[in-house]
Short mmCIF file of C-alpha atoms and ligand atoms in Angstrom, two decimals:
data_model
loop_
_atom_site.label_atom_id
_atom_site.label_comp_id
_atom_site.label_asym_id
_atom_site.label_seq_id
_atom_site.Cartn_x
_atom_site.Cartn_y
_atom_site.Cartn_z
CA UNK A 27 -0.15 0.19 0.03
CA UNK A 28 1.07 3.49 -0.92
CA UNK A 29 2.25 6.35 1.64
CA UNK A 30 -0.16 9.13 1.80
CA UNK A 31 1.34 12.58 0.88
CA UNK A 32 0.05 14.43 3.60
CA UNK A 33 -0.49 17.81 1.77
CA UNK A 34 -2.38 19.26 4.59
CA UNK A 35 0.40 18.88 7.39
CA UNK A 36 3.28 19.64 4.68
CA UNK A 37 1.23 22.83 3.83
CA UNK A 38 0.99 23.45 7.67
CA UNK A 39 4.87 23.44 8.03
CA UNK A 40 5.52 25.47 5.37
CA UNK A 41 3.00 28.20 6.77
CA UNK A 42 4.74 27.94 9.91
CA UNK A 43 7.96 28.84 8.13
CA UNK A 44 6.50 31.70 6.42
CA UNK A 45 5.26 33.20 9.54
CA UNK A 46 8.56 33.40 10.94
CA UNK A 47 9.97 35.01 7.74
CA UNK A 48 7.09 37.46 7.72
CA UNK A 49 7.83 38.52 11.09
CA UNK A 50 11.50 39.17 10.30
CA UNK A 51 10.15 41.24 7.42
CA UNK A 52 8.14 43.25 9.60
CA UNK A 53 10.70 43.71 12.32
CA UNK A 54 13.17 44.59 9.72
CA UNK A 55 11.16 46.95 7.54
CA UNK A 56 8.25 48.40 9.97
CA UNK A 57 5.38 47.08 7.72
CA UNK A 58 4.00 43.72 6.86
CA UNK A 59 4.30 42.06 3.61
CA UNK A 60 1.03 43.07 1.88
CA UNK A 61 -0.99 41.25 -0.55
CA UNK A 62 -4.26 42.69 -2.45
CA UNK A 63 -6.90 40.28 -3.54
CA UNK A 64 -9.38 41.48 -6.03
CA UNK A 65 -12.75 39.33 -6.28
CA UNK A 66 -15.18 40.68 -9.23
CA UNK A 67 -18.86 39.33 -8.72
CA UNK A 68 -19.73 36.88 -6.05
CA UNK A 69 -19.10 33.44 -7.37
CA UNK A 70 -19.65 31.30 -4.45
CA UNK A 71 -16.43 28.96 -4.79
CA UNK A 72 -14.31 32.06 -5.72
CA UNK A 73 -15.61 33.69 -2.58
CA UNK A 74 -14.45 30.60 -0.49
CA UNK A 75 -11.16 30.53 -2.27
CA UNK A 76 -10.40 34.28 -1.33
CA UNK A 77 -11.67 34.08 2.18
CA UNK A 78 -9.30 30.91 2.61
CA UNK A 79 -6.12 33.01 1.14
CA UNK A 80 -6.98 36.03 3.24
CA UNK A 81 -7.57 33.84 6.56
CA UNK A 82 -4.27 31.83 5.68
CA UNK A 83 -1.96 35.33 4.96
CA UNK A 84 -3.68 37.18 8.55
CA UNK A 85 -2.75 33.76 10.42
CA UNK A 86 1.14 34.06 8.63
CA UNK A 87 1.34 37.61 9.51
CA UNK A 88 0.86 39.09 6.03
CA UNK A 89 -1.42 41.83 5.63
CA UNK A 90 -4.35 40.78 3.17
CA UNK A 91 -6.90 42.79 1.91
CA UNK A 92 -9.79 41.52 -0.64
CA UNK A 93 -11.05 44.40 -2.95
CA UNK A 94 -14.51 43.29 -3.92
CA UNK A 95 -15.76 44.82 -7.02
CA UNK A 96 -19.53 44.20 -8.50
CA UNK A 97 -20.03 41.60 -11.19
CA UNK A 98 -20.50 44.63 -13.59
CA UNK A 99 -17.10 46.12 -13.22
CA UNK A 100 -15.54 47.05 -16.51
CA UNK A 101 -12.40 45.64 -17.96
CA UNK A 102 -11.08 49.78 -17.77
CA UNK A 103 -11.87 50.09 -14.20
CA UNK A 104 -10.32 46.91 -13.14
CA UNK A 105 -7.29 48.08 -15.18
CA UNK A 106 -7.49 51.40 -13.41
CA UNK A 107 -7.25 49.68 -9.79
CA UNK A 108 -4.41 47.41 -11.08
CA UNK A 109 -2.37 50.74 -12.09
CA UNK A 110 -3.29 52.14 -8.64
CA UNK A 111 -2.00 48.96 -6.73
CA UNK A 112 1.13 48.58 -9.09
CA UNK A 113 2.16 51.93 -8.09
CA UNK A 114 1.51 51.68 -4.38
CA UNK A 115 5.10 50.82 -2.82
CA UNK A 116 3.48 49.60 0.19
CA UNK A 117 1.67 46.80 -1.96
CA UNK A 118 3.69 43.59 -2.41
CA UNK A 119 1.42 41.03 -4.18
CA UNK A 120 -1.61 41.63 -6.43
CA UNK A 121 -3.85 38.56 -7.15
CA UNK A 122 -6.80 38.76 -9.32
CA UNK A 123 -9.15 35.75 -8.43
CA UNK A 124 -10.27 33.74 -11.50
CA UNK A 125 -12.55 33.21 -13.51
CA UNK A 126 -13.64 36.70 -14.11
CA UNK A 127 -16.97 37.35 -15.43
CA UNK A 128 -17.09 36.90 -19.39
CA UNK A 129 -17.37 40.68 -20.63
CA UNK A 130 -14.14 41.27 -18.67
CA UNK A 131 -10.69 40.75 -20.96
CA UNK A 132 -8.90 38.45 -18.68
CA UNK A 133 -5.85 38.38 -20.59
CA UNK A 134 -5.62 42.25 -20.49
CA UNK A 135 -6.48 42.28 -16.91
CA UNK A 136 -3.52 39.59 -15.97
CA UNK A 137 -1.07 41.33 -18.19
CA UNK A 138 -1.57 44.41 -16.54
CA UNK A 139 -0.18 43.45 -13.24
CA UNK A 140 3.25 44.63 -12.46
CA UNK A 141 5.36 41.17 -13.18
CA UNK A 142 7.16 41.68 -9.66
CA UNK A 143 3.87 41.87 -7.97
CA UNK A 144 2.59 39.00 -9.84
CA UNK A 145 2.08 36.18 -6.86
CA UNK A 146 0.15 33.85 -9.14
CA UNK A 147 2.78 33.74 -11.51
CA UNK A 148 0.58 34.13 -14.46
CA UNK A 149 2.20 37.16 -15.98
CA UNK A 150 3.77 36.31 -19.73
CA UNK A 151 7.11 37.74 -18.01
CA UNK A 152 7.13 35.44 -15.44
CA UNK A 153 6.07 32.58 -17.74
CA UNK A 154 8.80 33.36 -20.09
CA UNK A 155 11.34 33.47 -17.12
CA UNK A 156 9.98 30.01 -15.85
CA UNK A 157 10.71 28.92 -19.36
CA UNK A 158 14.41 30.06 -18.71
CA UNK A 159 14.46 28.40 -15.56
CA UNK A 160 14.89 31.42 -13.41
CA UNK A 161 11.31 32.87 -12.53
CA UNK A 162 11.25 34.25 -8.73
CA UNK A 163 7.23 34.01 -8.91
CA UNK A 164 5.90 30.50 -10.34
CA UNK A 165 2.37 29.51 -10.56
CA UNK A 166 1.46 28.50 -7.01
CA UNK A 167 -0.03 24.93 -7.78
CA UNK A 168 2.87 23.40 -9.95
CA UNK A 169 5.03 25.00 -7.45
CA UNK A 170 3.52 23.34 -4.64
CA UNK A 171 3.61 19.84 -6.61
CA UNK A 172 7.42 20.30 -6.80
CA UNK A 173 7.46 21.25 -2.90
CA UNK A 174 5.47 18.09 -2.04
CA UNK A 175 8.12 15.98 -3.98
CA UNK A 176 10.95 17.59 -2.41
CA UNK A 177 9.71 17.50 1.19
CA UNK A 178 8.80 13.55 0.52
CA UNK A 179 12.54 13.43 -0.78
CA UNK A 180 11.40 12.12 -3.89
CA UNK A 181 14.49 11.61 -6.40
CA UNK A 182 13.83 13.55 -9.53
CA UNK A 183 16.84 13.38 -11.66
CA UNK A 184 16.71 11.12 -14.09
CA UNK A 185 13.12 9.70 -13.59
CA UNK A 186 10.44 9.50 -16.15
CA UNK A 187 7.86 11.73 -15.30
CA UNK A 188 4.60 12.08 -16.91
CA UNK A 189 2.03 14.95 -16.90
CA UNK A 190 -1.49 14.64 -17.64
CA UNK A 191 -2.95 17.85 -18.78
CA UNK A 192 -1.14 20.90 -20.50
CA UNK A 193 -3.02 23.83 -19.34
CA UNK A 194 -0.81 27.14 -18.65
CA UNK A 195 -2.25 27.16 -14.91
CA UNK A 196 -0.74 23.68 -14.05
CA UNK A 197 -0.01 21.22 -16.82
CA UNK A 198 2.77 23.19 -18.66
CA UNK A 199 4.60 24.83 -15.45
CA UNK A 200 4.83 21.76 -13.62
CA UNK A 201 6.25 19.85 -16.84
CA UNK A 202 8.81 22.81 -17.11
CA UNK A 203 9.71 22.61 -13.47
CA UNK A 204 10.21 18.67 -13.46
CA UNK A 205 12.37 19.28 -16.80
CA UNK A 206 14.43 21.69 -14.89
CA UNK A 207 15.16 19.48 -12.17
CA UNK A 208 16.19 16.79 -14.59
CA UNK A 209 13.38 14.78 -14.94
CA UNK A 210 12.57 12.89 -18.24
CA UNK A 211 9.07 14.42 -18.90
CA UNK A 212 6.15 13.32 -20.97
CA UNK A 213 3.17 15.68 -21.00
CA UNK A 214 -0.11 14.16 -22.15
CA UNK A 215 -3.39 15.78 -22.99
CA UNK A 216 -6.74 14.84 -24.27
CA UNK A 217 -5.32 13.96 -27.67
CA UNK A 218 -2.76 11.51 -26.44
CA UNK A 219 -3.87 8.26 -27.98
CA UNK A 220 -2.78 5.78 -25.22
CA UNK A 221 -2.55 7.27 -21.70
CA UNK A 222 -1.65 4.20 -20.10
CA UNK A 223 1.05 3.46 -22.38
CA UNK A 224 2.79 6.64 -21.35
CA UNK A 225 2.14 6.38 -17.60
CA UNK A 226 3.41 2.66 -17.28
CA UNK A 227 6.92 3.91 -17.84
CA UNK A 228 6.20 6.84 -15.63
CA UNK A 229 7.98 7.09 -12.06
CA UNK A 230 6.13 10.32 -11.28
CA UNK A 231 2.69 10.89 -12.16
CA UNK A 232 0.98 14.51 -12.01
CA UNK A 233 -2.69 14.46 -12.76
CA UNK A 234 -4.19 17.75 -13.93
CA UNK A 235 -7.04 16.98 -16.12
CA UNK A 236 -10.09 17.67 -14.46
CA UNK A 237 -11.44 14.44 -15.26
CA UNK A 238 -12.38 12.10 -12.24
CA UNK A 239 -10.70 8.87 -11.81
CA UNK A 240 -9.26 9.26 -15.18
CA UNK A 241 -6.00 7.36 -14.11
CA UNK A 242 -6.62 3.81 -12.99
CA UNK A 243 -4.24 1.38 -11.22
CA UNK A 244 -3.62 -0.60 -14.26
CA UNK A 245 -2.18 2.31 -15.95
CA UNK A 246 0.66 2.80 -13.68
CA UNK A 247 3.98 1.18 -12.76
CA UNK A 248 4.67 -0.36 -9.62
CA UNK A 249 6.16 2.05 -6.98
CA UNK A 250 5.13 5.13 -9.05
CA UNK A 251 4.76 8.62 -7.05
CA UNK A 252 1.37 10.06 -7.93
CA UNK A 253 0.43 13.69 -7.33
CA UNK A 254 -3.32 14.32 -7.94
CA UNK A 255 -3.99 17.90 -8.95
CA UNK A 256 -7.71 17.32 -9.74
CA UNK A 257 -10.50 18.76 -8.09
CA UNK A 258 -13.89 17.50 -9.12
CA UNK A 259 -17.05 17.57 -7.54
CA UNK A 260 -19.39 14.89 -7.92
CA UNK A 261 -23.40 14.84 -7.95
CA UNK A 262 -23.20 14.02 -3.98
CA UNK A 263 -21.23 17.21 -3.47
CA UNK A 264 -17.96 15.33 -2.67
CA UNK A 265 -14.74 16.07 -4.43
CA UNK A 266 -12.69 13.41 -6.18
CA UNK A 267 -9.23 13.60 -8.11
CA UNK A 268 -8.27 12.55 -11.49
CA UNK A 269 -6.39 9.64 -10.26
CA UNK A 270 -8.75 6.49 -9.00
CA UNK A 271 -7.44 6.10 -5.28
CA UNK A 272 -8.24 2.70 -4.47
CA UNK A 273 -6.98 0.93 -7.37
CA UNK A 274 -3.67 3.49 -8.06
CA UNK A 275 -2.58 3.20 -4.24
CA UNK A 276 -2.27 -0.37 -4.52
CA UNK A 277 0.35 0.46 -7.37
CA UNK A 278 1.89 3.53 -6.14
CA UNK A 279 4.74 3.92 -3.48
CA UNK A 280 3.44 7.27 -2.56
CA UNK A 281 0.20 9.21 -3.23
CA UNK A 282 -1.63 12.80 -2.65
CA UNK A 283 -5.10 12.13 -1.32
CA UNK A 284 -8.04 14.39 -2.54
CA UNK A 285 -8.83 16.62 -0.52
CA UNK A 286 -5.85 17.09 1.57
CA UNK A 287 -3.05 16.78 -1.04
CA UNK A 288 -1.96 19.21 -3.57
CA UNK A 289 -4.94 21.71 -2.67
CA UNK A 290 -3.51 22.94 0.53
CA UNK A 291 0.06 23.56 -1.01
CA UNK A 292 -1.32 25.98 -3.30
CA UNK A 293 -2.21 28.42 -0.63
CA UNK A 294 1.11 28.01 1.18
CA UNK A 295 2.84 28.94 -2.23
CA UNK A 296 0.89 31.85 -2.48
CA UNK A 297 1.79 33.16 0.90
CA UNK A 298 5.62 32.01 -0.04
CA UNK A 299 5.64 33.97 -3.27
CA UNK A 300 4.06 36.98 -1.48
CA UNK A 301 6.85 36.70 0.88
CA UNK A 302 9.66 36.47 -2.11
CA UNK A 303 7.96 39.54 -3.84
CA UNK A 304 8.01 41.54 -0.52
CA UNK A 305 11.80 40.43 -0.11
CA UNK A 306 12.69 41.22 -3.73
CA UNK A 307 11.04 44.43 -3.94
CA UNK A 308 13.07 45.76 -0.59
CA UNK A 309 16.16 44.28 -1.58
P1 NAD B 30 -7.94 22.66 -17.77
O1 NAD B 30 -9.08 22.20 -18.06
O2 NAD B 30 -7.34 23.91 -18.29
O3 NAD B 30 -6.59 21.55 -18.70
C1 NAD B 30 -6.73 20.20 -18.51
C2 NAD B 30 -6.01 19.47 -19.24
O4 NAD B 30 -6.12 18.32 -19.28
C3 NAD B 30 -6.12 19.78 -20.53
O5 NAD B 30 -4.76 20.20 -21.18
C4 NAD B 30 -6.70 18.76 -21.52
O6 NAD B 30 -5.93 18.14 -22.87
C5 NAD B 30 -5.94 17.27 -20.69
N1 NAD B 30 -7.16 16.46 -20.65
C6 NAD B 30 -8.46 16.39 -20.43
N2 NAD B 30 -8.83 15.00 -20.85
C7 NAD B 30 -7.95 14.41 -20.98
C8 NAD B 30 -7.87 12.84 -21.07
N3 NAD B 30 -8.70 12.08 -21.01
N4 NAD B 30 -6.60 12.29 -21.13
C9 NAD B 30 -5.46 13.14 -20.95
N5 NAD B 30 -5.56 14.74 -20.73
C10 NAD B 30 -6.77 15.17 -20.50
O7 NAD B 30 -7.71 22.32 -16.25
P2 NAD B 30 -6.67 23.14 -15.31
O8 NAD B 30 -6.69 24.38 -14.82
O9 NAD B 30 -5.34 22.70 -15.87
O10 NAD B 30 -6.95 22.01 -14.01
C11 NAD B 30 -6.85 20.44 -13.92
C12 NAD B 30 -7.46 20.06 -12.52
O11 NAD B 30 -6.78 20.42 -11.72
C13 NAD B 30 -8.68 20.66 -12.31
O12 NAD B 30 -9.62 19.38 -11.99
C14 NAD B 30 -8.93 21.82 -11.75
O13 NAD B 30 -10.06 21.88 -10.64
C15 NAD B 30 -7.78 21.46 -10.84
N6 NAD B 30 -6.75 22.41 -9.91
C16 NAD B 30 -6.54 22.49 -8.83
C17 NAD B 30 -5.86 23.02 -8.26
C18 NAD B 30 -5.45 22.72 -6.83
O14 NAD B 30 -5.09 23.79 -6.13
N7 NAD B 30 -5.05 21.62 -6.19
C19 NAD B 30 -5.63 24.56 -8.86
C20 NAD B 30 -5.83 24.49 -10.22
C21 NAD B 30 -6.53 23.38 -10.68
#
């Protein structure tokens, strides 16, 4: 049976470490590191995510404020607000909660964030730096995946890694990060002909397709390390991942549960990025 990768406990350790860094920063500069979260509209899931982010910041000694805008807010208004936050020296990080209402030009908004304050790591400048292997601010969920592997002492160099999904949010960045750490990486996607054929050669599998139970035990190599990024809500309201936990955990050496695996790491990495941004801006 596979060892469970307890993302909740690991994220808690990281948040404790960040609280120490935040306290040292506040002592040194006389102000707390500061994150501004912009929420447009009242999508219930987004409201929960934003509240969780704000609470986690406060607990770690990071000053966080959520700026709540009406669903009818126009792209230009949002750009105006981002311009002000970009110019405010006391604001270290800016996060725009996605998804934005359909009438807003999401790309224009994300591109307007000062790359030095882009704690989600979505700005093309930071994406380009990630490609070059030298980004300070990397997307939080992929960064959380790598941190889990490191803290579980999983050897990455020279291993075969398979990433299921090629989104800009998760699949592509996590593939780049694994490549930088010298894994041999294969990226699978919806047009991949035989997923099992690729996965059966993988020592590390990162599943980020948003398809419940897509990866089953028979597709896996014995002893593989499995990170399940998927968050899929079932009809009964429960949440499940992209990996069929029951069959996969019989083959794997390590596996993340859903919930309680990769999910908690995303917020921990947001706090980390806010600290990194604050320190870089004050260096
Ligand atoms: P997305 O829809 O943008 O991308 C999904 C990717 O999966 C695509 O590249 C697609 O080609 C691929 N795919 C779809 N069906 C496939 C199949 N049958 N075989 C192989 N590949 C297939 O999704 P995303 O934003 O990358 O998110 C993926 C999942 O991760 C979702 O469930 C999302 O909710 C979850 N997620 C979790 C966190 C977290 O904090 N844990 C953060 C972001 C996203």
